[in-house]
Coordinates of C-alpha atoms and ligand atoms in Angstrom, one line a residue:
M907 CA -41.8 130.7 186.2
S908 CA -39.5 128.2 185.8
V909 CA -36.8 127.7 188.6
A910 CA -34.7 125.2 186.5
K911 CA -31.5 125.9 185.2
K912 CA -31.3 127.4 181.8
D913 CA -27.9 127.4 181.3
Y914 CA -27.4 124.1 179.6
K915 CA -28.4 125.4 175.9
R916 CA -29.4 121.2 175.1
I917 CA -29.2 118.2 177.7
T918 CA -27.5 115.8 176.4
V919 CA -26.6 112.6 178.0
K920 CA -22.9 113.9 178.9
T921 CA -24.8 116.6 180.4
L922 CA -26.8 114.4 182.7
V923 CA -23.6 112.6 184.0
D924 CA -21.6 116.6 184.7
M925 CA -24.2 117.4 186.9
K926 CA -24.2 114.5 189.5
A927 CA -20.7 114.9 189.2
N928 CA -21.4 118.8 190.1
G929 CA -23.8 117.8 192.9
E930 CA -27.0 119.4 190.5
K931 CA -30.1 117.5 190.4
I932 CA -32.1 116.0 187.9
S933 CA -35.5 116.8 187.0
M934 CA -37.1 114.5 184.5
L935 CA -41.1 114.4 183.5
T936 CA -42.8 111.7 181.3
A937 CA -44.7 113.1 178.3
Y938 CA -46.3 111.8 175.0
D939 CA -47.6 114.1 173.0
Y940 CA -46.6 117.4 171.3
T941 CA -48.6 119.8 173.1
M942 CA -47.5 118.7 176.8
A943 CA -44.0 117.8 175.4
K944 CA -44.0 121.6 174.5
I945 CA -45.0 123.1 178.0
V946 CA -42.4 120.9 179.7
D947 CA -39.3 121.6 177.6
G948 CA -40.6 125.3 178.2
A949 CA -40.8 125.0 181.6
G950 CA -36.7 123.7 181.8
V951 CA -37.1 119.7 182.6
D952 CA -33.9 118.3 182.3
V953 CA -35.0 114.9 180.9
I954 CA -38.6 114.0 179.4
L955 CA -39.5 110.4 179.6
V956 CA -41.6 108.8 176.5
G957 CA -42.2 105.9 179.2
D958 CA -44.9 103.1 178.4
S959 CA -46.7 104.4 181.3
A960 CA -48.7 105.5 178.1
S961 CA -49.9 102.6 177.9
N962 CA -51.7 103.4 181.1
V963 CA -52.4 107.0 181.0
M964 CA -53.1 107.6 177.2
A965 CA -54.5 104.4 175.9
G966 CA -56.1 103.2 179.3
H967 CA -54.4 99.7 179.6
E968 CA -54.0 98.1 183.1
T969 CA -50.6 97.4 182.7
T970 CA -47.8 98.7 180.4
L971 CA -47.8 95.4 178.6
P972 CA -49.7 96.1 175.9
I973 CA -48.0 98.7 174.3
T974 CA -46.2 98.4 171.2
L975 CA -43.2 99.7 169.6
D976 CA -45.2 101.1 166.9
Q977 CA -47.2 103.2 169.5
M978 CA -44.7 104.0 171.7
I979 CA -42.5 105.8 168.2
Y980 CA -45.8 107.4 167.3
H981 CA -45.7 109.0 171.0
A982 CA -42.1 109.6 170.9
A983 CA -42.2 111.1 167.5
G984 CA -44.2 114.3 168.6
V985 CA -42.3 114.5 171.6
V986 CA -39.3 115.4 169.7
R987 CA -41.2 117.6 167.4
A988 CA -41.8 119.7 170.9
I989 CA -38.6 119.7 172.4
E990 CA -35.8 122.3 171.9
R991 CA -33.7 121.6 174.8
S992 CA -34.6 118.6 177.1
L993 CA -33.0 114.8 176.2
V994 CA -35.8 112.8 175.0
V995 CA -35.3 109.0 176.5
V996 CA -37.6 106.4 175.0
D997 CA -39.1 102.9 176.2
L998 CA -38.2 100.1 174.9
P999 CA -42.1 98.6 175.3
F1000 CA -42.2 94.8 176.8
G1001 CA -41.9 92.3 173.9
S1002 CA -39.2 94.7 172.2
Y1003 CA -36.2 93.1 173.7
Q1004 CA -36.1 90.9 176.1
S1005 CA -35.9 87.9 173.5
D1006 CA -32.5 88.3 171.7
P1007 CA -30.2 90.6 171.7
K1008 CA -30.5 91.2 167.9
E1009 CA -34.3 91.6 167.9
A1010 CA -33.2 94.8 171.2
L1011 CA -31.0 96.3 168.6
R1012 CA -33.3 96.0 165.8
S1013 CA -36.4 97.9 168.5
A1014 CA -33.8 100.6 169.6
I1015 CA -32.9 101.5 166.1
R1016 CA -36.4 101.9 164.9
I1017 CA -36.9 104.4 168.2
M1018 CA -34.2 106.1 167.2
K1019 CA -34.8 106.4 163.4
E1020 CA -38.2 106.9 163.2
S1021 CA -39.3 108.9 166.1
G1022 CA -35.7 111.1 166.6
G1023 CA -35.4 110.2 170.3
H1024 CA -32.4 111.1 172.0
A1025 CA -31.4 107.7 174.1
V1026 CA -34.1 104.3 175.2
K1027 CA -34.6 103.0 178.3
L1028 CA -35.3 99.2 179.6
E1029 CA -36.0 97.2 182.3
G1030 CA -33.5 94.8 183.9
G1031 CA -30.4 93.6 184.8
K1032 CA -28.6 90.9 184.2
E1033 CA -30.7 89.2 182.6
V1034 CA -30.6 91.6 180.2
K1035 CA -27.2 92.7 179.5
E1036 CA -26.6 91.2 176.2
S1037 CA -29.4 92.9 174.6
I1038 CA -28.0 96.1 176.3
K1039 CA -24.1 96.1 175.5
R1040 CA -26.1 95.2 171.8
I1041 CA -27.4 98.5 172.1
L1042 CA -24.9 100.2 173.2
N1043 CA -22.5 99.2 171.0
A1044 CA -24.3 100.5 168.4
G1045 CA -24.0 104.0 169.7
I1046 CA -27.3 104.1 170.8
P1047 CA -26.8 105.7 175.1
V1048 CA -29.2 103.5 177.0
M1049 CA -30.7 104.0 180.5
G1050 CA -31.4 101.0 182.8
H1051 CA -34.3 100.6 185.2
L1052 CA -33.7 98.6 188.1
G1053 CA -36.6 98.1 191.5
L1054 CA -40.1 97.8 190.7
T1055 CA -40.4 96.9 186.8
P1056 CA -43.7 97.6 185.5
Q1057 CA -43.4 94.9 182.6
S1058 CA -43.0 91.9 184.8
I1059 CA -45.9 92.6 187.3
Y1060 CA -47.4 89.4 186.5
K1061 CA -44.1 88.0 188.2
F1062 CA -44.7 90.5 191.0
G1063 CA -47.8 90.2 191.9
T1064 CA -48.1 93.2 193.0
Y1065 CA -46.8 97.2 192.9
T1066 CA -46.2 97.3 196.3
V1067 CA -42.0 98.5 197.3
R1068 CA -39.4 96.2 195.6
A1069 CA -35.7 94.9 197.1
K1070 CA -36.8 95.4 201.1
E1071 CA -35.0 92.1 201.4
E1072 CA -31.5 91.8 201.5
Q1073 CA -30.8 89.1 198.3
E1074 CA -32.9 91.2 196.4
A1075 CA -31.4 94.4 197.8
E1076 CA -27.9 92.7 196.9
K1077 CA -29.1 91.9 193.4
L1078 CA -30.1 95.2 192.8
K1079 CA -26.9 96.5 193.7
E1080 CA -25.1 94.4 191.6
D1081 CA -27.2 95.1 188.7
A1082 CA -26.8 98.4 189.3
L1083 CA -22.7 98.5 189.0
M1084 CA -22.9 96.0 186.2
L1085 CA -25.1 98.5 184.0
E1086 CA -22.6 101.0 185.0
R1087 CA -19.7 98.8 184.1
I1088 CA -20.9 98.3 180.5
G1089 CA -21.7 101.9 179.7
C1090 CA -25.5 102.7 180.8
F1091 CA -25.5 106.7 180.8
A1092 CA -27.6 106.5 184.2
I1093 CA -30.2 104.1 185.8
V1094 CA -34.5 105.0 186.9
L1095 CA -34.7 103.3 190.6
E1096 CA -38.8 102.9 191.3
K1097 CA -40.3 102.1 194.6
I1098 CA -37.2 101.0 196.5
P1099 CA -36.4 101.7 200.2
A1100 CA -34.8 105.6 200.3
K1101 CA -31.7 104.0 202.5
L1102 CA -30.6 101.5 199.5
A1103 CA -31.3 104.0 197.0
Q1104 CA -29.0 106.1 198.5
E1105 CA -26.5 103.5 198.6
V1106 CA -26.6 103.0 194.9
A1107 CA -26.3 106.3 194.2
E1108 CA -23.2 106.8 196.0
S1109 CA -21.3 103.7 194.7
I1110 CA -21.7 104.6 190.4
S1111 CA -20.7 107.8 189.0
I1112 CA -23.1 107.6 186.5
P1113 CA -26.8 109.9 187.1
V1114 CA -29.7 107.9 189.3
I1115 CA -33.2 108.5 189.0
G1116 CA -35.4 107.9 191.5
I1117 CA -39.0 107.5 191.5
G1118 CA -40.6 106.1 194.9
A1119 CA -36.9 105.9 196.1
G1120 CA -36.4 109.1 198.4
N1121 CA -34.1 112.0 198.1
G1122 CA -30.5 110.8 198.3
V1123 CA -30.6 110.1 194.6
D1124 CA -29.4 111.8 192.0
G1125 CA -32.7 113.3 190.4
Q1126 CA -36.3 112.8 190.5
V1127 CA -39.1 111.4 187.7
L1128 CA -42.9 111.5 188.1
V1129 CA -45.4 110.4 185.3
L1130 CA -46.9 113.7 184.2
H1131 CA -50.5 113.3 184.2
D1132 CA -50.5 111.7 187.9
M1133 CA -48.2 115.1 189.2
L1134 CA -50.7 117.9 187.5
G1135 CA -53.9 115.5 188.8
M1136 CA -55.2 114.9 185.8
T1137 CA -55.5 110.9 187.3
H1138 CA -57.2 110.5 190.7
E1139 CA -57.4 107.1 191.4
F1140 CA -53.7 107.0 191.8
H1141 CA -52.2 107.5 195.5
P1142 CA -48.9 106.1 196.5
R1143 CA -47.2 108.0 198.7
F1144 CA -44.5 109.0 196.4
L1145 CA -46.6 111.3 194.1
R1146 CA -46.6 115.0 195.3
R1147 CA -49.5 116.5 193.1
Y1148 CA -48.9 120.1 191.9
M1149 CA -52.4 120.7 190.6
N1150 CA -55.7 119.3 190.7
L1151 CA -56.5 119.4 187.4
Y1152 CA -59.0 116.8 187.3
E1153 CA -61.1 118.6 189.4
D1154 CA -60.7 122.1 187.3
M1155 CA -60.6 120.4 184.4
T1156 CA -64.3 118.5 184.6
N1157 CA -65.7 121.7 186.8
S1158 CA -64.6 123.7 183.2
I1159 CA -65.9 121.1 181.1
S1160 CA -69.1 120.9 183.1
Q1161 CA -69.3 125.3 182.5
Y1162 CA -69.5 124.9 178.5
V1163 CA -71.7 122.1 178.6
K1164 CA -74.3 124.4 181.0
D1165 CA -73.1 127.3 178.5
V1166 CA -74.1 125.5 175.5
K1167 CA -77.3 124.2 176.5
D1168 CA -78.9 128.1 178.3
L1169 CA -77.9 129.3 174.8
D1170 CA -75.1 131.7 176.8
F1171 CA -72.4 129.7 174.1
P1172 CA -71.0 131.6 171.9
N1173 CA -72.2 135.2 172.4
E1174 CA -72.0 138.1 170.3
E1175 CA -68.6 138.6 170.2
E1176 CA -67.8 134.7 169.5
Q1177 CA -69.8 134.8 166.3
Y1178 CA -69.2 136.0 162.6
Ligands
KIV2630 O1 -43.0 104.6 182.1 C1 -42.9 105.5 183.1 O2 -43.4 106.2 183.0 C2 -41.6 105.2 183.9 C3 -41.2 105.5 185.2 C4 -42.0 105.6 186.1 C5 -40.1 105.4 185.4 O3 -40.4 104.2 183.5

């Protein structure tokens, strides 16, 4: 049974800002297809992120870099067809916004037109400021993403906690203020110290959604397949697994194989 607040008929970017102002925490999960998005939306999740983590989770790539704009649009369109209440935010994939603001706008417009998503998310601070401004000027809501930004994994070299050093923490704080100032409606903070994340959340009026950023922020996001325990090789400290679907699915599928081999399936009632 869902304990989410159902009194918002439809979540908009304004709803999220109001939630922060009212002290109500925001729930966000990823989804990449129609069937999963229908369950996530029906369970009362406020924001569905069609994350470029689809590159890992759905396509089996090692990083988020290979996924294309066309593939993101394909995933997002399925999600949008499923939802009744959640806000759908779609990641701009690597290479679709970094080179120049015009290309960033073209990519964001394709996402909005071809998938029906409600907003886009992109990674980075002042390096992508002009691209974000261009997208915002076209009336497209933008969610920022700071801290561990997986599209820059080859620059970082590792997925460890970011902004532990003073200099990087200062830049992150400046970037968060800048993202609020230019008009982003929310920011994801990934894998940074909880104290820093709380400080950022308290310094701005737009919602800060954390993943591995502690409890002092305005909402939480997890990758759906991780929190359901469908993936099992990934054990970051911040991940709470609510199910062990890897084991349950493996057991069910093994049972099916056995039933077929033993001529137990289909039985009399399961045929015409
Ligand atoms: O792509 C993704 O799933 C994300 C979340 C980890 C925030 O960006």
